[in-house]
Short mmCIF file of C-alpha atoms in Angstrom, two decimals:
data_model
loop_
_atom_site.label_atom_id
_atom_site.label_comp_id
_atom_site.label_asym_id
_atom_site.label_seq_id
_atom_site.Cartn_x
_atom_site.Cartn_y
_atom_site.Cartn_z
CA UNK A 398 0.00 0.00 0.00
CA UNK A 399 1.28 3.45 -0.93
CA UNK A 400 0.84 6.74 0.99
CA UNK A 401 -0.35 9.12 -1.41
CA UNK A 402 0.58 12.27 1.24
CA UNK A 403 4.64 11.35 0.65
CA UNK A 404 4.37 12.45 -2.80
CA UNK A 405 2.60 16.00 -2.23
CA UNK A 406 4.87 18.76 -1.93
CA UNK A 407 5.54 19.63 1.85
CA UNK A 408 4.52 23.45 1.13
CA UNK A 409 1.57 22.23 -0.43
CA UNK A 410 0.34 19.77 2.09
CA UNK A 411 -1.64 21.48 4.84
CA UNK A 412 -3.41 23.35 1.58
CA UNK A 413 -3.75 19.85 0.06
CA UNK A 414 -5.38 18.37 3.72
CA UNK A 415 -7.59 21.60 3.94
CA UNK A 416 -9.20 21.14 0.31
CA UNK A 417 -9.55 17.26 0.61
CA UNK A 418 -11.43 17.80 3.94
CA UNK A 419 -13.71 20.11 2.93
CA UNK A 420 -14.09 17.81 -0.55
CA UNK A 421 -14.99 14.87 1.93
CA UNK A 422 -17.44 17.20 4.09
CA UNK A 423 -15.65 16.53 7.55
CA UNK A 424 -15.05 19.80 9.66
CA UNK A 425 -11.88 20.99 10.90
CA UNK A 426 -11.86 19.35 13.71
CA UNK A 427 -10.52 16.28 11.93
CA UNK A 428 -7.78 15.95 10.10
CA UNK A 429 -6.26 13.88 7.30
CA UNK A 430 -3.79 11.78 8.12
CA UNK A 431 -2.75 9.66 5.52
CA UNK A 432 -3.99 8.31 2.37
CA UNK A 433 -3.21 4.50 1.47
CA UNK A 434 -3.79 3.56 -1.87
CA UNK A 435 -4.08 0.12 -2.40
CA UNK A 436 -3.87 -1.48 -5.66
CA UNK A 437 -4.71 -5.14 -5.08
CA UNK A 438 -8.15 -4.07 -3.26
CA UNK A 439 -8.54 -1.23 -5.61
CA UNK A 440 -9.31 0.70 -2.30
CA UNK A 441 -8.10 4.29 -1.23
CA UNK A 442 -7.79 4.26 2.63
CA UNK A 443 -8.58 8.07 3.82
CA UNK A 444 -7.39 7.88 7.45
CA UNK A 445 -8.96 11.07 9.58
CA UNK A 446 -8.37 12.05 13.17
CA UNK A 447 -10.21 14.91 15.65
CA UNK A 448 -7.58 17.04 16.57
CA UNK A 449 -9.12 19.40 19.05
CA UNK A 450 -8.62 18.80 23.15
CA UNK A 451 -12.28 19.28 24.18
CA UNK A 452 -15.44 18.65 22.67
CA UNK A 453 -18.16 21.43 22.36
CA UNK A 454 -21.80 20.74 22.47
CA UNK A 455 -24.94 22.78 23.34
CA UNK A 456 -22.43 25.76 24.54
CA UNK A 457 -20.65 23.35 26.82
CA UNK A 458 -16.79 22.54 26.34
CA UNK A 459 -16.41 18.69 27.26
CA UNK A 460 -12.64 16.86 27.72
CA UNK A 461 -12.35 13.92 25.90
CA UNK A 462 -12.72 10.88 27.34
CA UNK A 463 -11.55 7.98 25.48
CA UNK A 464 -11.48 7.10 22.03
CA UNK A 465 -14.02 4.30 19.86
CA UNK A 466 -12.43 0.81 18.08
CA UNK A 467 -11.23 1.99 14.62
CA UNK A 468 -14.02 1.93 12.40
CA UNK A 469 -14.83 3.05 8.78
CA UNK A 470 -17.32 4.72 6.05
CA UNK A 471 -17.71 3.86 2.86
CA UNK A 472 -17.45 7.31 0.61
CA UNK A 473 -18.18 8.16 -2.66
CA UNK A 474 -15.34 6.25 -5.28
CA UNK A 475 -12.17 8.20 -6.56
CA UNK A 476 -12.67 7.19 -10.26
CA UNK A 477 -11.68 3.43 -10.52
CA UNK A 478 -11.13 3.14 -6.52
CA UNK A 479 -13.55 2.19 -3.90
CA UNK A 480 -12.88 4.95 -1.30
CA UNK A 481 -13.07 4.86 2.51
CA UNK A 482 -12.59 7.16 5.43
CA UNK A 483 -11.16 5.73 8.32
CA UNK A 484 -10.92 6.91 12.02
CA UNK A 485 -11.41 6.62 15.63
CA UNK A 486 -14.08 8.41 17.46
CA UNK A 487 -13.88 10.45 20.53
CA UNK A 488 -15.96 9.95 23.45
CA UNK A 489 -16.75 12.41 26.23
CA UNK A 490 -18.55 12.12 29.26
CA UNK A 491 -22.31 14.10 29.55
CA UNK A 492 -23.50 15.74 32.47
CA UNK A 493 -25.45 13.08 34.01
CA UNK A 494 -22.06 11.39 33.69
CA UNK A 495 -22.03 8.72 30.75
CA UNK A 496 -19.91 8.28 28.11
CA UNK A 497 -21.00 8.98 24.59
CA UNK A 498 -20.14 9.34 21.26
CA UNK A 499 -19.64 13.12 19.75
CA UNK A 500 -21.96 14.04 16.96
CA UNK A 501 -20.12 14.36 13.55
CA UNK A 502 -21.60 15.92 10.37
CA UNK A 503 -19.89 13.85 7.61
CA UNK A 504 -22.26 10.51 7.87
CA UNK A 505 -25.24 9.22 10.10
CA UNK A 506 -24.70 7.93 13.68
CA UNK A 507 -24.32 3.99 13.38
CA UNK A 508 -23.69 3.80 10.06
CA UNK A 509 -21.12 2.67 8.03
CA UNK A 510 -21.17 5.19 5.02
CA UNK A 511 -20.98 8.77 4.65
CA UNK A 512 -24.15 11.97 3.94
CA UNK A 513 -22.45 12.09 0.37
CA UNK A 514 -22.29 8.69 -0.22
CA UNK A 515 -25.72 8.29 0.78
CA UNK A 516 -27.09 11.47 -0.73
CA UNK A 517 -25.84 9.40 -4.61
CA UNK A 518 -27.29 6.57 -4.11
CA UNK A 519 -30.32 8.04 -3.06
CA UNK A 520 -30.09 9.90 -6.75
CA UNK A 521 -29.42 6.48 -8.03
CA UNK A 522 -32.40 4.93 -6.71
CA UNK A 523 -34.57 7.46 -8.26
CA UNK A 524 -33.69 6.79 -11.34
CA UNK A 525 -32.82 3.04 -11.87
CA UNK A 526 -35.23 1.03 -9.19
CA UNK A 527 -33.22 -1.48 -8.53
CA UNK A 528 -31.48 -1.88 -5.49
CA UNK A 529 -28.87 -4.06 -6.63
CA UNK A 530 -28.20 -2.38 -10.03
CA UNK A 531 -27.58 0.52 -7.55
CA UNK A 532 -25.13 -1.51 -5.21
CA UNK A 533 -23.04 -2.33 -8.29
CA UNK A 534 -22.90 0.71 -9.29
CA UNK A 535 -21.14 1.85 -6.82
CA UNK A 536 -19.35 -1.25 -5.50
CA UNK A 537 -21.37 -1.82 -2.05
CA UNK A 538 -23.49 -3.87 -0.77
CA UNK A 539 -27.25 -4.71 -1.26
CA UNK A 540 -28.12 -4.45 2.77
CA UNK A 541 -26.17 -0.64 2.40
CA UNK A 542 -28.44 0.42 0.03
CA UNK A 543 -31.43 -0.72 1.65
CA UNK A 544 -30.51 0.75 4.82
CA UNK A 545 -30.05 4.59 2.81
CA UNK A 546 -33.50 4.12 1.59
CA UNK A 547 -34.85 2.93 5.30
CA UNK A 548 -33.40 5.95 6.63
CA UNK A 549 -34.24 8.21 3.95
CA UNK A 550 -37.53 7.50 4.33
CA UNK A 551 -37.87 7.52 8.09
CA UNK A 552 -36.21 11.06 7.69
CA UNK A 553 -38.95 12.06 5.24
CA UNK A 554 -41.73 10.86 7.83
CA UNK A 555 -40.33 12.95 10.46
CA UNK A 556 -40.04 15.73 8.65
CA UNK A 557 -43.12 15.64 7.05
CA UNK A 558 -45.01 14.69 10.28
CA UNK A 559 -48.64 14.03 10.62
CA UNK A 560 -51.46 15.08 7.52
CA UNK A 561 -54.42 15.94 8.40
CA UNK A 562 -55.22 17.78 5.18
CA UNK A 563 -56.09 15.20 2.84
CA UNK A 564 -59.68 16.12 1.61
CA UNK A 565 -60.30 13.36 -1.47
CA UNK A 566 -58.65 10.03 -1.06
CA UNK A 567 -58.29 6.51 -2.56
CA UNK A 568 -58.10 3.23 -0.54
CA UNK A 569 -56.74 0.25 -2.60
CA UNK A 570 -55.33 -2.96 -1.70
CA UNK A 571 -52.31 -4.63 -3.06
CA UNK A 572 -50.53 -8.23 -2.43
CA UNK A 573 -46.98 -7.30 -2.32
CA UNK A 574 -45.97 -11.04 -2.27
CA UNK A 575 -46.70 -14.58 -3.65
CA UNK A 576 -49.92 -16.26 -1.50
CA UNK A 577 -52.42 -13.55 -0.25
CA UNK A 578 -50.19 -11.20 1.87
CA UNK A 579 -51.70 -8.00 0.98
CA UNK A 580 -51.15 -4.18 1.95
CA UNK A 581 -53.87 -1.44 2.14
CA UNK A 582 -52.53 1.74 0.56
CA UNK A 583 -53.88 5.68 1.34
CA UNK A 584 -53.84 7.83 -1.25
CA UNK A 585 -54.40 11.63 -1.21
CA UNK A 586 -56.06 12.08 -4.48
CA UNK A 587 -55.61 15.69 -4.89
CA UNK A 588 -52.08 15.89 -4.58
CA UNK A 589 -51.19 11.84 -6.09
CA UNK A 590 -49.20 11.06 -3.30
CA UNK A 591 -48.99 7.77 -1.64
CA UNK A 592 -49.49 9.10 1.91
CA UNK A 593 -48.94 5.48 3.99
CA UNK A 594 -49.69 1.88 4.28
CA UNK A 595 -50.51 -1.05 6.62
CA UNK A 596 -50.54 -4.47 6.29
CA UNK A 597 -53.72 -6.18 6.25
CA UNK A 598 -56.72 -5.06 4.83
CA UNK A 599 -59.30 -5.30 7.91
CA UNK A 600 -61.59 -2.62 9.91
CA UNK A 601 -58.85 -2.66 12.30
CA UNK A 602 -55.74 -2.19 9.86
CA UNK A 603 -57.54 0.67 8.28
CA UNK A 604 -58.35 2.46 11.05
CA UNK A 605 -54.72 1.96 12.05
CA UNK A 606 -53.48 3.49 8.82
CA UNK A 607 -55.71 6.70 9.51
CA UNK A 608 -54.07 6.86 12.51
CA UNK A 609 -50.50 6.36 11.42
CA UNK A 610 -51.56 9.35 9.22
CA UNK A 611 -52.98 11.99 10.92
CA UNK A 612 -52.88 11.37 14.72
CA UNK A 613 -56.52 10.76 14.79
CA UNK A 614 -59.21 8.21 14.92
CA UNK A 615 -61.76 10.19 13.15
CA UNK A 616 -61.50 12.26 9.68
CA UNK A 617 -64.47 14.64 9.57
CA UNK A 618 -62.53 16.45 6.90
CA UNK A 619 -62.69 13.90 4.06
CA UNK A 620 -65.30 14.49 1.72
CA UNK A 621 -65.04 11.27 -0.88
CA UNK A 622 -63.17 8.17 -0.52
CA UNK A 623 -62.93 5.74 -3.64
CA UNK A 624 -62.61 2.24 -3.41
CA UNK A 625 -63.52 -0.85 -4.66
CA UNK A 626 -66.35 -2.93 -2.80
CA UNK A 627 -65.05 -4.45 -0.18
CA UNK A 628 -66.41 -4.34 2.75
CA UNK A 629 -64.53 -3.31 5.43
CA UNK A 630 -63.37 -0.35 3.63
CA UNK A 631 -66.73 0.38 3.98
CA UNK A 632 -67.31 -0.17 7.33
CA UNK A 633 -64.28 1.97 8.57
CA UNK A 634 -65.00 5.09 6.39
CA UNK A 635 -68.58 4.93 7.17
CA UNK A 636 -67.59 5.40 10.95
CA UNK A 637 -64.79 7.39 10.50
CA UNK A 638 -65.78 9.62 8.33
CA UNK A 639 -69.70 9.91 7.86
CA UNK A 640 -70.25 12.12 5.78
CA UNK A 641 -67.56 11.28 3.30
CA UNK A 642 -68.79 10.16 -0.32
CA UNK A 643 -67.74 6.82 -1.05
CA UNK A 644 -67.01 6.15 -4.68
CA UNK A 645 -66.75 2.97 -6.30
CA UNK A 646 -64.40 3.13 -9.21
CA UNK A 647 -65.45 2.01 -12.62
CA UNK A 648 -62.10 0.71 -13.16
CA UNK A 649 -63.01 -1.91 -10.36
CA UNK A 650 -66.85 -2.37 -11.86
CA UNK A 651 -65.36 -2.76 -15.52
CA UNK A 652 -63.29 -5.41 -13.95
CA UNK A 653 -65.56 -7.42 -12.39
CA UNK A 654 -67.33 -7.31 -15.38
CA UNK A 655 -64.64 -8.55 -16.98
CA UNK A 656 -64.22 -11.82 -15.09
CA UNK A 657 -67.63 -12.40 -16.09
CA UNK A 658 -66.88 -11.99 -19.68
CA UNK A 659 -64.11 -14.62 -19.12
CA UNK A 660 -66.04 -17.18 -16.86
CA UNK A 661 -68.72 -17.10 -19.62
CA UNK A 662 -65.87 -18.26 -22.15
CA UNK A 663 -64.94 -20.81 -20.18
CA UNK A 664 -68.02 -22.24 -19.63
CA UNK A 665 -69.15 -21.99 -23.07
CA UNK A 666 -65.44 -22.98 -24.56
CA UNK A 667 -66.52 -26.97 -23.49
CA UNK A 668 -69.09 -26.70 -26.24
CA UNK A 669 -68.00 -23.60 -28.60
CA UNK A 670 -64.35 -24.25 -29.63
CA UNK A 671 -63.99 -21.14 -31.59
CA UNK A 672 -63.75 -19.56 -28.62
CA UNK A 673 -60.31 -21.62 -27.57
CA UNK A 674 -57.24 -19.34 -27.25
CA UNK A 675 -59.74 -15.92 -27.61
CA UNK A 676 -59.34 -15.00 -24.21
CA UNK A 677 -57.96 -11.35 -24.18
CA UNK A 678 -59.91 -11.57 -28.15
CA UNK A 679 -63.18 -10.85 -25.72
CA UNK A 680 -61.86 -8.91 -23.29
CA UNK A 681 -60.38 -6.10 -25.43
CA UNK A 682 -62.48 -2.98 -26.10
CA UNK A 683 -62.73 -3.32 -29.98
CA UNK A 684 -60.55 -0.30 -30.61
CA UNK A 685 -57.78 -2.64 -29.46
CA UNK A 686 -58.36 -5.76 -31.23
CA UNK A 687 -56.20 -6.57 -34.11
CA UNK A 688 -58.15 -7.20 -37.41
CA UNK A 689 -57.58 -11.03 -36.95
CA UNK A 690 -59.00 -10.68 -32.87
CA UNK A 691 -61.95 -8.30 -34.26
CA UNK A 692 -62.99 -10.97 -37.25
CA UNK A 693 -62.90 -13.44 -34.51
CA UNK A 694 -65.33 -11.87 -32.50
CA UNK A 695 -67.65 -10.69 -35.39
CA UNK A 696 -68.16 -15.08 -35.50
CA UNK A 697 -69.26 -14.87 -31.97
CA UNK A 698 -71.35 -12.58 -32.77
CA UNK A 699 -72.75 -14.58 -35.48
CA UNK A 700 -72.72 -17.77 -33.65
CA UNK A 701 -75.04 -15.89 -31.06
CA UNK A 702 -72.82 -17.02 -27.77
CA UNK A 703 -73.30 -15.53 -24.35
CA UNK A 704 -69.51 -14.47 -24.10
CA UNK A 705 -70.07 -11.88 -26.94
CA UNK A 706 -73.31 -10.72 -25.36
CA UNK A 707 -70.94 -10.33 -22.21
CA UNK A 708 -68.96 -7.83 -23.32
CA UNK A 709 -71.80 -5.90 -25.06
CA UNK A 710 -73.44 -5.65 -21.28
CA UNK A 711 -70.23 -4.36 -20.12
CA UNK A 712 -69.51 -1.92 -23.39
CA UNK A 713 -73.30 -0.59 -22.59
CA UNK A 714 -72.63 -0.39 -18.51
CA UNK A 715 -69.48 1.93 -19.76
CA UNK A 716 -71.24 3.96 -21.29
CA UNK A 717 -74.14 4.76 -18.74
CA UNK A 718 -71.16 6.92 -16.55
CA UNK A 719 -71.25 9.58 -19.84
CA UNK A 720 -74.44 10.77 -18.23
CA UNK A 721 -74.55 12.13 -14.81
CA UNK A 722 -78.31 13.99 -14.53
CA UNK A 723 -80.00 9.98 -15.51
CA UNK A 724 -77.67 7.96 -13.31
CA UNK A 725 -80.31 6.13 -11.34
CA UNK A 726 -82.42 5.54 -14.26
CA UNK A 727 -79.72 4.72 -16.94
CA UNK A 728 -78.70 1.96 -13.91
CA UNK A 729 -81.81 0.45 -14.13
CA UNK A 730 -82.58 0.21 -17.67
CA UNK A 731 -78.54 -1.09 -17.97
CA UNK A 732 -79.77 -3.70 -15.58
CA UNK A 733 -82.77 -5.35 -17.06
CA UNK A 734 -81.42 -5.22 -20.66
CA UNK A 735 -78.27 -7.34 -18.79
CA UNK A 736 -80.38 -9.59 -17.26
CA UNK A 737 -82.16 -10.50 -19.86
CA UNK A 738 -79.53 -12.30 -21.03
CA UNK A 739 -79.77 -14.60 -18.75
CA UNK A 740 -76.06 -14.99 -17.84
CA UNK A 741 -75.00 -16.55 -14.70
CA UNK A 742 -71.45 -15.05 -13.97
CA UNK A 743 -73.13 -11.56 -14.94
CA UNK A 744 -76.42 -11.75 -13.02
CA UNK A 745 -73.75 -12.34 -10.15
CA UNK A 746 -72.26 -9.41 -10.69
CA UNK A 747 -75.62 -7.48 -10.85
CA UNK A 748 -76.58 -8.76 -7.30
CA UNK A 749 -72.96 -7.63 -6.16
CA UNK A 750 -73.93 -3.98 -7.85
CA UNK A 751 -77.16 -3.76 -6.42
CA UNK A 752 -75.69 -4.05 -3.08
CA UNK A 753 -73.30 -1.39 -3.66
CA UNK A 754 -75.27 0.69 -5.77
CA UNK A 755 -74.85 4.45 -3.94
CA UNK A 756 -71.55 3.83 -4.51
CA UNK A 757 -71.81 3.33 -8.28
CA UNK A 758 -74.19 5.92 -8.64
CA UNK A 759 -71.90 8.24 -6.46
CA UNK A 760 -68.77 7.36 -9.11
CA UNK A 761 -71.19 8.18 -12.14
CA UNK A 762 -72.71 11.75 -10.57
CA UNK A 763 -69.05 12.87 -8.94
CA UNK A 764 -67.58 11.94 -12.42
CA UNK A 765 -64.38 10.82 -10.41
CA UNK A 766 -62.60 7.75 -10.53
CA UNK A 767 -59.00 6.42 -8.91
CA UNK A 768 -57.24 6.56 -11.45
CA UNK A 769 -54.24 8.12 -10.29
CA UNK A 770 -54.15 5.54 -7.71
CA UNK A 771 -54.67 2.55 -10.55
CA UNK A 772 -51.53 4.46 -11.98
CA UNK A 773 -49.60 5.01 -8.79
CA UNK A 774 -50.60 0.85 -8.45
CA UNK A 775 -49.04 0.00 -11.70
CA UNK A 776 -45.84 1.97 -10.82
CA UNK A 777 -45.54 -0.03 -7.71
CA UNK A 778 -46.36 -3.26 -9.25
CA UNK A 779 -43.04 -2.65 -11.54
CA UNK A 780 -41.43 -1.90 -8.75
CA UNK A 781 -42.62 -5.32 -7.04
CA UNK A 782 -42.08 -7.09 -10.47
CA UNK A 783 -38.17 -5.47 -10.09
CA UNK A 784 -37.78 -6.63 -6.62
CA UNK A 785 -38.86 -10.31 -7.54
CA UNK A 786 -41.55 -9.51 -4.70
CA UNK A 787 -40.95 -8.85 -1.19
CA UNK A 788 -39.94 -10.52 1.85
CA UNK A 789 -41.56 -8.92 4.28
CA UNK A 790 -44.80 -5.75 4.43
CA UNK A 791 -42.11 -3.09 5.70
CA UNK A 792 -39.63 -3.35 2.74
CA UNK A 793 -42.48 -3.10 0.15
CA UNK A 794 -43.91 0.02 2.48
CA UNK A 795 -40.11 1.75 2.49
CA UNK A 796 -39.98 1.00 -1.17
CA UNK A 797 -43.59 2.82 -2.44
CA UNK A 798 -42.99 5.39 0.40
CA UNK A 799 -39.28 5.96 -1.61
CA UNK A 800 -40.76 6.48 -4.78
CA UNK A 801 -44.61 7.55 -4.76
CA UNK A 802 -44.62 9.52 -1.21
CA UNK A 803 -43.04 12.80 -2.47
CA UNK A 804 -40.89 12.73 0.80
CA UNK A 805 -38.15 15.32 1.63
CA UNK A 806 -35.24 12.67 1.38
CA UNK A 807 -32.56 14.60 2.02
CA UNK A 808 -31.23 16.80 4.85
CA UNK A 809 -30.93 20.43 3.54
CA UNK A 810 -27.27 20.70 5.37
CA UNK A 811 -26.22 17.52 3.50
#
């Protein structure tokens, strides 16, 4: 290993020290004290010591105490070289007479990399997604990167503190792992920021997220909520907020429609094999078919089968939300021409509607939907997809939080 300080001019060396510890961000209280360069590692060793006698803090000067185990921080690379500060700590003794640690401004207490190197890989992050492109990138490890983006976020959260702002929200639910491990996700609608999570999606877990939120177990100041029909969203909103709109997004209606459309093919598919391999054929909107998908549907048509007369009930229940002032009665007249039909999977659906139906009638006369949220979902699903899925509900939550929260993730002083 070479010490890069023997070859710097000895006139030129305090001038040298200065300007690489004010390059590094470390105060002038430390000082650099040799720089090993090390060409089998491809490491550059930046040793730093505190040079003063006393230690002040909170306008009180404290003598030193003792001195921490050797330890290091992983800093930002010097071109080829992975580069790392390394130095003892001082310890002094408080006034209620235990030792501690001083406070330094060049990385984060208990960690082992430095503000700088942190603040990059935080920039990194934003733009790749992938925590262990990232970690390549800038030859650490995948646990170091996850650890910036833990704390990044947890500084966010503190700095943000409790909302209790949010006027219009969205409430979805999303499994952020294989099996049916799923997280409910608060949106502020207004401003398209994922606001929190909680895992689970019961009365109790959403009431909990609320909480988390704002501080408080009631919301008087919501006015609509969309969600999709499930129940307990319901349930908490309805006591939690009263006399908050809920809104049940046609994206979610169009959907269960949907799996009608495709339980209809695969009932009728037994006896029909036209319809074999014309799944997503019948569940396109026909401005997206390809001329071979929309020829294959025309011979539904022709051959009279209740898949094709699925999708014309959902077409004709899209188009019933283009007119808010005959909501009620467009419903109704959608309703019996559907059932009609006589379609099992849809006349399901129908009973699910009816049961729900203020809050379909709400999403048609508030002309609103979620679909920032659907968006925000489909952003966090490629984020899942990157990820391979996650282990556990707090790394997917640190994760959406990251990139859809709109957090402050960086100290101004850094």
């Amino acid at each position: 290993m070479v010490n890069i300080l023997y070859f710097v001019k000895k006139s030129l060396k305090m001038e040298f020290i200065d300007f690489l510890g004010e390059m590094l961000g470390i105060t002038k209280d430390f000082a650099v004290t040799k720089i090993e360069k090390n060409e089998v590692e491809k490491t550059i060793n930046i040793y730093i010591e505190y040079i003063q006698k006393t230690y002040s803090k909170g306008g009180k000067e404290y003598s030193i105490y003792d001195r921490t185990p050797v330890r290091r921080w992983q800093h930002l690379n010097w071109f080829e070289y992975k580069c790392y500060l390394i130095g003892s700590l001082p310890r002094y003794v408080d006034k209620d007479g235990k030792p501690k640690v001083i406070d330094i401004n060049f990385a984060p207490p208990q960690k082992g990399y430095t503000h700088l190197f942190a603040r990059e890989i935080i920039y990194a992050l934003k733009k790749v997604r992938v925590q262990s492109t990232v970690a390549d990138l800038f030859n650490t490890t995948d646990y170091i990167v996850r650890s910036i983006m833990e704390s990044a976020v947890e500084y966010g959260l503190e700095e943000r503190g409790l909302v209790t702002d949010f006027k219009n929200v969205s409430l979805d639910e999303k499994a952020y792992t294989k099996g049916h491990h799923y997280a409910t996700i608060l949106m502020d609608s207004d401003k398209n920021i994922v606001l929190d999570m909680v895992e689970g999606r019961k009365e109790k877990d959403v009431k909990q997220l609320f909480i988390t939120v704002s501080g408080n177990k009631k919301q008087p100041q919501i006015t609509r909520v969309n969600m999709d029909m499930w129940r307990p969203f319901m349930n908490t909103i309805k006591e939690i907020a009263p006399t908050a709109i809920i809104v049940h997004d046609k994206f979610h209606l169009f959907k269960k429609l949907s799996e009608a459309i495709d339980k209809t093919r695969r009932k009728e598919v037994k006896d029909n094999p036209q319809l074999k391999n014309q799944k997503y054929t019948v569940l396109k909107n026909a401005e997206n078919r390809t001329e071979a998908q929309q020829e294959a549907f025309n011979q539904l048509v022709k051959d009279n089968l209740k898949t094709s007369h699925a999708w014309l009930i959902r077409e004709n229940f899209k188009g019933i939300f283009s007119d808010k002032i005959n909501a009620t009665l467009n419903y109704k007249a959608w309703r019996e021409n559907a059932l009609s039909y006589s379609i099992t999977a849809v006349n399901k659906v129908i009973k699910t509607f009816d049961r729900h139906l203020e809050g379909i009638l709400n999403a048609i006369i508030t002309g609103t939907s979620s679909a920032n949220h659907e968006n925000k979902n489909g952003l966090i699903q490629s984020v899942i997809a990157k990820a391979r899925g996650f282990r556990n509900f707090e790394r997917f939550r640190i994760n959406a939080l990251f990139y859809f929260g709109k957090l402050n993730l960086i100290p101004q002083n850094i």
